Tab-separated table of C-alpha atoms and ligand atoms in Angstrom:
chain	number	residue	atom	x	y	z
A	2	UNK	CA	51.567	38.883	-100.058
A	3	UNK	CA	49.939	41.954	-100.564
A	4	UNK	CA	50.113	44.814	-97.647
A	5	UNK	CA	47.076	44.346	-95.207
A	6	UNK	CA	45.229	46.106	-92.300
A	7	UNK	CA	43.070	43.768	-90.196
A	8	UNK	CA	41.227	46.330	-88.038
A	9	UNK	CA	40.316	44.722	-84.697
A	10	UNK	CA	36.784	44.095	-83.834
A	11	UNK	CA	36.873	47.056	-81.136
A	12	UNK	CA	37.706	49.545	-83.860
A	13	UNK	CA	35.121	47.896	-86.341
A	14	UNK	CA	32.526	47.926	-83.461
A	15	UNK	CA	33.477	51.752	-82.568
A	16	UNK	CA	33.748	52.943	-86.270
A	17	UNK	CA	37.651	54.396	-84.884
A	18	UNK	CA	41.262	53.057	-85.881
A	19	UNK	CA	43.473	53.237	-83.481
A	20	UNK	CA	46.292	56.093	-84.376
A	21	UNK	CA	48.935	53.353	-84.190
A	22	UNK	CA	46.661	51.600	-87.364
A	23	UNK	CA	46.582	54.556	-88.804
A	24	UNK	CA	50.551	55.179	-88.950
A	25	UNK	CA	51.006	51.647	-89.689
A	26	UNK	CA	48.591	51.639	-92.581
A	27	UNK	CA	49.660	54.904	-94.104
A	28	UNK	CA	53.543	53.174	-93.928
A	29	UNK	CA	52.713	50.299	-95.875
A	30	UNK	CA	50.485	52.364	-98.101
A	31	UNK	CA	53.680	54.946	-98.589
A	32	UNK	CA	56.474	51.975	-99.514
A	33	UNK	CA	54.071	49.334	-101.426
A	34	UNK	CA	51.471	51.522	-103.301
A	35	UNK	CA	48.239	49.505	-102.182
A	36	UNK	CA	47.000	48.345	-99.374
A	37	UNK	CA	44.077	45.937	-98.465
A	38	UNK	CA	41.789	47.014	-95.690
A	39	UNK	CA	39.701	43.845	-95.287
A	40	UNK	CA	36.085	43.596	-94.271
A	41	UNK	CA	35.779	47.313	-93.621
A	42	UNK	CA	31.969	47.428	-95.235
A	43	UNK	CA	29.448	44.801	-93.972
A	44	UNK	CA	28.524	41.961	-96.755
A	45	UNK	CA	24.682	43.253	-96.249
A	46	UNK	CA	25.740	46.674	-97.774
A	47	UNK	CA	27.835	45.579	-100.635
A	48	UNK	CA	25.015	43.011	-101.442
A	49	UNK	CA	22.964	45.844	-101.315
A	50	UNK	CA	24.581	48.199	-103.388
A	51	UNK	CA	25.249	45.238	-105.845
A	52	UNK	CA	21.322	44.713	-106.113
A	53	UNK	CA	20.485	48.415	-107.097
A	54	UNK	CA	24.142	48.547	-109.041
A	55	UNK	CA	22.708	45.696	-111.001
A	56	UNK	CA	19.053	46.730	-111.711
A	57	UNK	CA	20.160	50.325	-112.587
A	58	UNK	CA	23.600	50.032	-114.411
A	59	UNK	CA	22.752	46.866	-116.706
A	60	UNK	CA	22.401	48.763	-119.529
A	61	UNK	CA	26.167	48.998	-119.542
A	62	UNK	CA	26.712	45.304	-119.600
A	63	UNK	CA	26.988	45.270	-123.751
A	64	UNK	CA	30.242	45.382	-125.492
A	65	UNK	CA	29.595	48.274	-127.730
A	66	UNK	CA	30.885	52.348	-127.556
A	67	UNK	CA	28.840	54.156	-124.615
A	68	UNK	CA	29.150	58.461	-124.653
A	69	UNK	CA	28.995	57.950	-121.302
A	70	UNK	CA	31.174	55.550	-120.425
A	71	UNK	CA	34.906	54.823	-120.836
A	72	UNK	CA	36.124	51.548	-122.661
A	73	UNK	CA	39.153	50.462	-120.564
A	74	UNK	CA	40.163	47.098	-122.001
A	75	UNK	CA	38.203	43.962	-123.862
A	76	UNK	CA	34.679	44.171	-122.566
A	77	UNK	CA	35.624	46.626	-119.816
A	78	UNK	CA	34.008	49.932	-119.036
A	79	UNK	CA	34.597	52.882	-116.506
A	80	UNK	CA	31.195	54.585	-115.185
A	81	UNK	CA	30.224	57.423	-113.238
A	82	UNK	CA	27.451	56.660	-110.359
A	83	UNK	CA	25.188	58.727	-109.389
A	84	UNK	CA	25.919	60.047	-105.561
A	85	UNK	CA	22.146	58.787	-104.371
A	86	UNK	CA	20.550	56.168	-102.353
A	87	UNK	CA	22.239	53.641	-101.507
A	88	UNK	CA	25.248	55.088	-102.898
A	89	UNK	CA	25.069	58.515	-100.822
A	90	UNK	CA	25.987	56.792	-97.670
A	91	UNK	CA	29.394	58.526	-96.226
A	92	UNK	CA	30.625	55.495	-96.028
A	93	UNK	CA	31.180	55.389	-99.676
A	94	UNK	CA	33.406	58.517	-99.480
A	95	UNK	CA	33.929	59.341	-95.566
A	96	UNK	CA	34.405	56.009	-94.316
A	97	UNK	CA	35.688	56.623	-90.630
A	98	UNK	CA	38.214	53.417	-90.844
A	99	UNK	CA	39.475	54.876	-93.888
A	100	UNK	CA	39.360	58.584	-94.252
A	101	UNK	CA	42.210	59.350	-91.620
A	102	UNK	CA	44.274	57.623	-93.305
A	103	UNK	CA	43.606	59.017	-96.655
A	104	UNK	CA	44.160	62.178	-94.821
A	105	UNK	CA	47.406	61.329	-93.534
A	106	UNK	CA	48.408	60.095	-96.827
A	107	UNK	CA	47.233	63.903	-98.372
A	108	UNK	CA	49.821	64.549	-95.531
A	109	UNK	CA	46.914	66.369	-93.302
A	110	UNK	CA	46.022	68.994	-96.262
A	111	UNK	CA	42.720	69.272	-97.893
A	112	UNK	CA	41.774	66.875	-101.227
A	113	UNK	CA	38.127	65.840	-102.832
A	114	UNK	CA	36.755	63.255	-104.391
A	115	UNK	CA	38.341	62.917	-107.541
A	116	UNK	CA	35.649	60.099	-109.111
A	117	UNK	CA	32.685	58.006	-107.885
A	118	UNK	CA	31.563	55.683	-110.231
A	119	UNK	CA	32.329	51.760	-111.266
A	120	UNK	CA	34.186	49.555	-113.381
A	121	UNK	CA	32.669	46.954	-114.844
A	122	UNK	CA	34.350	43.771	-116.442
A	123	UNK	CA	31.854	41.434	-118.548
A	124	UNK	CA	31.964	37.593	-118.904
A	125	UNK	CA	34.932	37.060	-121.283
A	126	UNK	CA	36.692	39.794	-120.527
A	127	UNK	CA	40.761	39.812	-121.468
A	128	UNK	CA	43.516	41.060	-119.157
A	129	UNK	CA	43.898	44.339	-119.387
A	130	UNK	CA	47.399	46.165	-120.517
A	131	UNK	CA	49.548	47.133	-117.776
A	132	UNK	CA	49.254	50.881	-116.945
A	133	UNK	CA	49.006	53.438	-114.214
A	134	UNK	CA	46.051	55.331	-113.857
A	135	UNK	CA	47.948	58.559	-115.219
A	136	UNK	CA	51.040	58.232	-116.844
A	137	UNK	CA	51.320	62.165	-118.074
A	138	UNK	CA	51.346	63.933	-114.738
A	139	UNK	CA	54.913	65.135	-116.004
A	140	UNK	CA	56.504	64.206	-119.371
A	141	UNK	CA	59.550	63.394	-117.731
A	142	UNK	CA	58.345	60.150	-115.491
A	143	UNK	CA	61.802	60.383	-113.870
A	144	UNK	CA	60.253	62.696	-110.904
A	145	UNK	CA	57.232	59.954	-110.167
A	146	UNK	CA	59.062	58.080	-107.518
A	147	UNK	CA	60.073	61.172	-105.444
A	148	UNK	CA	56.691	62.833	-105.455
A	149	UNK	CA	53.949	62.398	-102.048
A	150	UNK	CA	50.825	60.546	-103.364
A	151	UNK	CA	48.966	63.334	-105.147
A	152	UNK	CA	45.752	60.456	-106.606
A	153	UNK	CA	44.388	57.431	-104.575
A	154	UNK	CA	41.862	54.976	-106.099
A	155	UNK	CA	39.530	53.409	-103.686
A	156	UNK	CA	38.319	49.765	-105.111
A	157	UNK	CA	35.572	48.460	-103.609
A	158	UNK	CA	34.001	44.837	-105.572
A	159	UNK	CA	31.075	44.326	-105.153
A	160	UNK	CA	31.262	40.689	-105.903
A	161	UNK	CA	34.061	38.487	-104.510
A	162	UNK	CA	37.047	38.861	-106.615
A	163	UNK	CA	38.899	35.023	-107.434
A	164	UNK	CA	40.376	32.928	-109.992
A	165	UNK	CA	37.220	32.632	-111.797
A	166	UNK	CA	35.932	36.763	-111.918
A	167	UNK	CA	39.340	37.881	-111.803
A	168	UNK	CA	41.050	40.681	-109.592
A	169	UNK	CA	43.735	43.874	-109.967
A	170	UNK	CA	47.011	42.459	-110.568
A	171	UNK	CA	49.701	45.017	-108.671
A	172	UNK	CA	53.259	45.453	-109.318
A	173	UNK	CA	54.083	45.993	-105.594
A	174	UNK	CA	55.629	49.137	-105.187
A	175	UNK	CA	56.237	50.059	-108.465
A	176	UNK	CA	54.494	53.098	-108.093
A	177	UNK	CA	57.859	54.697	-107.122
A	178	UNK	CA	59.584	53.213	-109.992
A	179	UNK	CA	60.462	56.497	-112.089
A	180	UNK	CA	61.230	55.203	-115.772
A	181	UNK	CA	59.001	51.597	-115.692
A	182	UNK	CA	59.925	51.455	-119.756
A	183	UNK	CA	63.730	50.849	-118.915
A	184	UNK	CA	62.652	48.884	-115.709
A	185	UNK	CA	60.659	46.134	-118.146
A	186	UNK	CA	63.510	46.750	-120.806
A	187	UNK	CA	66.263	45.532	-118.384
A	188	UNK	CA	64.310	42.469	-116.555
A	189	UNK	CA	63.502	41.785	-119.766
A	190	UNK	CA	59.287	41.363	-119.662
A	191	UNK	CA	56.821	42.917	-117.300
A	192	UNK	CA	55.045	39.618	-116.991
A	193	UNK	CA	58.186	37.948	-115.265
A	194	UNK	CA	58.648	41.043	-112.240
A	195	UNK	CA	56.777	39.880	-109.301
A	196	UNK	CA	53.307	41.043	-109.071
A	197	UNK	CA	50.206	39.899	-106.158
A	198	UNK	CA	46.499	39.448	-107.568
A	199	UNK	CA	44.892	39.902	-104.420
A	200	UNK	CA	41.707	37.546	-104.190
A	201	UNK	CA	39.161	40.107	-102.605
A	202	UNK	CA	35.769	39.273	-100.613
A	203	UNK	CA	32.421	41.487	-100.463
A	204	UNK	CA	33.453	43.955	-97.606
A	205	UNK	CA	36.887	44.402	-98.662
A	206	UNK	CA	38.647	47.738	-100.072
A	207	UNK	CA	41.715	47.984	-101.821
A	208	UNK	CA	43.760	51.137	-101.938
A	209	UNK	CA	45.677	51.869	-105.036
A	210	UNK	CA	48.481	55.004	-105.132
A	211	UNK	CA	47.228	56.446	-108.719
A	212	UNK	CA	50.881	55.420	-110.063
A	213	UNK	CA	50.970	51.798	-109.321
A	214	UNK	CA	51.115	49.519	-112.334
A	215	UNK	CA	48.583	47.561	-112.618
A	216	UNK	CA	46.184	45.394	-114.816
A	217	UNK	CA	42.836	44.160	-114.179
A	218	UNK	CA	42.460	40.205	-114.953
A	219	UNK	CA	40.384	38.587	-116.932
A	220	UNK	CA	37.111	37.920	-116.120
A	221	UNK	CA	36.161	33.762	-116.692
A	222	UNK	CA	33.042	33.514	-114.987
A	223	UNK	CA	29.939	33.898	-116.170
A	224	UNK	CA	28.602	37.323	-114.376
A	225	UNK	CA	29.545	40.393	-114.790
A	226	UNK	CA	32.123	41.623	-112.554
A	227	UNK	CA	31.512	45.328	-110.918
A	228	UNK	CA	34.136	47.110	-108.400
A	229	UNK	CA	33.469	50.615	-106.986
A	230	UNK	CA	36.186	52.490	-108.176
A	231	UNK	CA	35.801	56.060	-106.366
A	232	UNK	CA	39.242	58.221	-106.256
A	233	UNK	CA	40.483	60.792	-103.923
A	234	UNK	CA	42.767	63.813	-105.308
A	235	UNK	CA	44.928	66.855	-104.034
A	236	UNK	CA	42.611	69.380	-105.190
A	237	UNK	CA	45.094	70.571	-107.822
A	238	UNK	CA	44.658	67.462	-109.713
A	239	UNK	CA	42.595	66.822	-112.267
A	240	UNK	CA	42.477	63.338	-114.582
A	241	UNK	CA	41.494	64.380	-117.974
A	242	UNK	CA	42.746	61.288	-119.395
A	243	UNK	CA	40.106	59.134	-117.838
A	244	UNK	CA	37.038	61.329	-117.884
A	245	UNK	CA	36.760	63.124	-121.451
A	246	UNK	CA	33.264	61.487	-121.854
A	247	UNK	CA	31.712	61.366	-118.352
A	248	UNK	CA	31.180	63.713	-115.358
A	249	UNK	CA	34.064	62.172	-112.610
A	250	UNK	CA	31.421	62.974	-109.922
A	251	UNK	CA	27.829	63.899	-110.068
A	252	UNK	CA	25.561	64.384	-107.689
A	253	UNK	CA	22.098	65.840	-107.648
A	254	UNK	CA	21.488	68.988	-105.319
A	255	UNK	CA	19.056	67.635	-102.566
A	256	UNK	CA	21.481	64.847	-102.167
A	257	UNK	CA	24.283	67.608	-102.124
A	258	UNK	CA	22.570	69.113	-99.393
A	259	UNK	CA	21.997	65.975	-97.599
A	260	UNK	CA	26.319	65.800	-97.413
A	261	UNK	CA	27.198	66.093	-94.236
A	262	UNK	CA	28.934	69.890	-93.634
A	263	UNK	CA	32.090	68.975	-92.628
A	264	UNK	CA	32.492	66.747	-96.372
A	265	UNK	CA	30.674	68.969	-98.464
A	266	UNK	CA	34.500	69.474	-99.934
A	267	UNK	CA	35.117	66.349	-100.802
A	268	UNK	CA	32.331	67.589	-103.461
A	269	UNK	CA	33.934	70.143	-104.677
A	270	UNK	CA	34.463	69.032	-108.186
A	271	UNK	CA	31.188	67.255	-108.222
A	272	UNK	CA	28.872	68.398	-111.082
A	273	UNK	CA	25.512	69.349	-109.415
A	274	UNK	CA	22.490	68.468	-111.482
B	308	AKG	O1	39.142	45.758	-113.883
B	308	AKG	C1	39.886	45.877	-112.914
B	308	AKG	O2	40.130	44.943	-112.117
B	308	AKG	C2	40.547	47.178	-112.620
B	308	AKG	C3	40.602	48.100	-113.793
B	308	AKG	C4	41.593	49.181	-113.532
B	308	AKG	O3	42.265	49.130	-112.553
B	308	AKG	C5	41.794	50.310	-114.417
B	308	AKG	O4	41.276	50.348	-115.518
B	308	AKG	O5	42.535	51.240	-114.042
């Protein structure tokens, strides 16, 4: 089963986890590498954002090379989103269930948004290859498993995720496995080491540790399958590997002024048009 925080309807109803969730959540987050915070966003929100996601973003939904855009697997495409309405809500990025923890996990010192945009799997899609989202931090992987998260992704779908559209398949806590090569080499194929493909609804967010392995599924429905995939960062980092072609964040400047003081930096790598 993959790691999960139920928040109870008291801390939904007063927007506040409890600092016993929070030290719970940040433990399973620290051993496993994910974590599933379900129904943390309301289904009329998500549905929302899926409606303007859908009548402004379809231009991406065409297998073919985008400058923009970054092709991550068969029919599968990273995008940036633009920080405005509906997707300027600090929720998105400050969510008050969620950011102590990601704070905790930053181990109380300052980080930013590292990305804020999408990824979008079409009808037909093929499983993706197993990676982590950066596999060069140092050319020696062997240090991986004794470093502090330094890179969360935050997956939000904006669709429910099942058999049929596919999900993230994790390899549970293998984001502190140092040399994965020799790990597959030795249990002799990836495919065989136990994994989760957590089954996701509308409301749901997933939290990845940027070093988990992972793959996204394929997609055998018919629609197009979008997940808000927004990242947090120690401000040192930077993912070049990922965004060559697009801004990571961007972010007009009346909605930059709209950010509420105390996040303006989260924005601080945000390109400012
Ligand atoms: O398509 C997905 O389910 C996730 C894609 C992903 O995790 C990635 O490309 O890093």
């Amino acid at each position: 089963m993959i790691p999960t925080i139920k928040f109870t309807s008291k801390e939904i109803a007063q927007d506040v986890a409890d600092p016993s969730t929070v030290l719970n959540a940040y433990n399973l987050f620290k051993a496993n590498g994910c974590l599933l915070l379900e129904k943390v966003f309301s289904s009329a929100y998500i549905k929302d954002l899926y409606s303007s996601f859908m009548e402004r973003y379809n231009h991406y939904f065409y297998d073919k090379e985008y400058c923009d855009a970054l092709k991550i697997g068969d029919k599968r495409f990273q995008i940036t989103i633009e920080v405005k309405p509906p997707f300027n809500d600090p929720l998105l990025y400050a969510h008050p269930l969620i950011y102590p923890l990601i704070k905790m996990i930053f181990l109380n010192q300052q980080f930013k948004l590292g990305s804020f945009g999408a990824v979008i799997s079409l009808p037909g899609a093929k499983q993706q290859h197993i990676h982590r989202d950066n596999p060069s931090l140092f050319e020696d992987e062997k240090v991986y498993g004794l470093l502090p998260s330094f890179a969360i992704t935050m997956s939000v779908p904006m669709v429910d995720l099942n058999e049929f559209s596919g999900t993230t398949r994790l390899w549970i806590g293998s984001h502190l496995i140092p040399d994965w090569d020799l790990y597959i080499k030795l249990k002799f194929e990836s495919e065989k080491l136990p994994y989760e493909d957590p089954y996701l609804s509308v409301g749901d967010c997933l939290l990845m540790d940027y070093r988990i392995q992972h793959a996204g599924l394929a997609n055998q429905s018919e629609y197009v399958r979008p997940i808000l995939y927004n990242s947090y960062f120690c401000p040192w980092y930077k993912d070049w590997i990922n965004f060559d072609k697009q801004y990571p964040v961007l972010i007009s400047e009346t909605e930059y002024k709209n950010v509420p003081p105390k996040f303006k930096q989260l924005f601080m790598d945000a390109k400012i048009v």
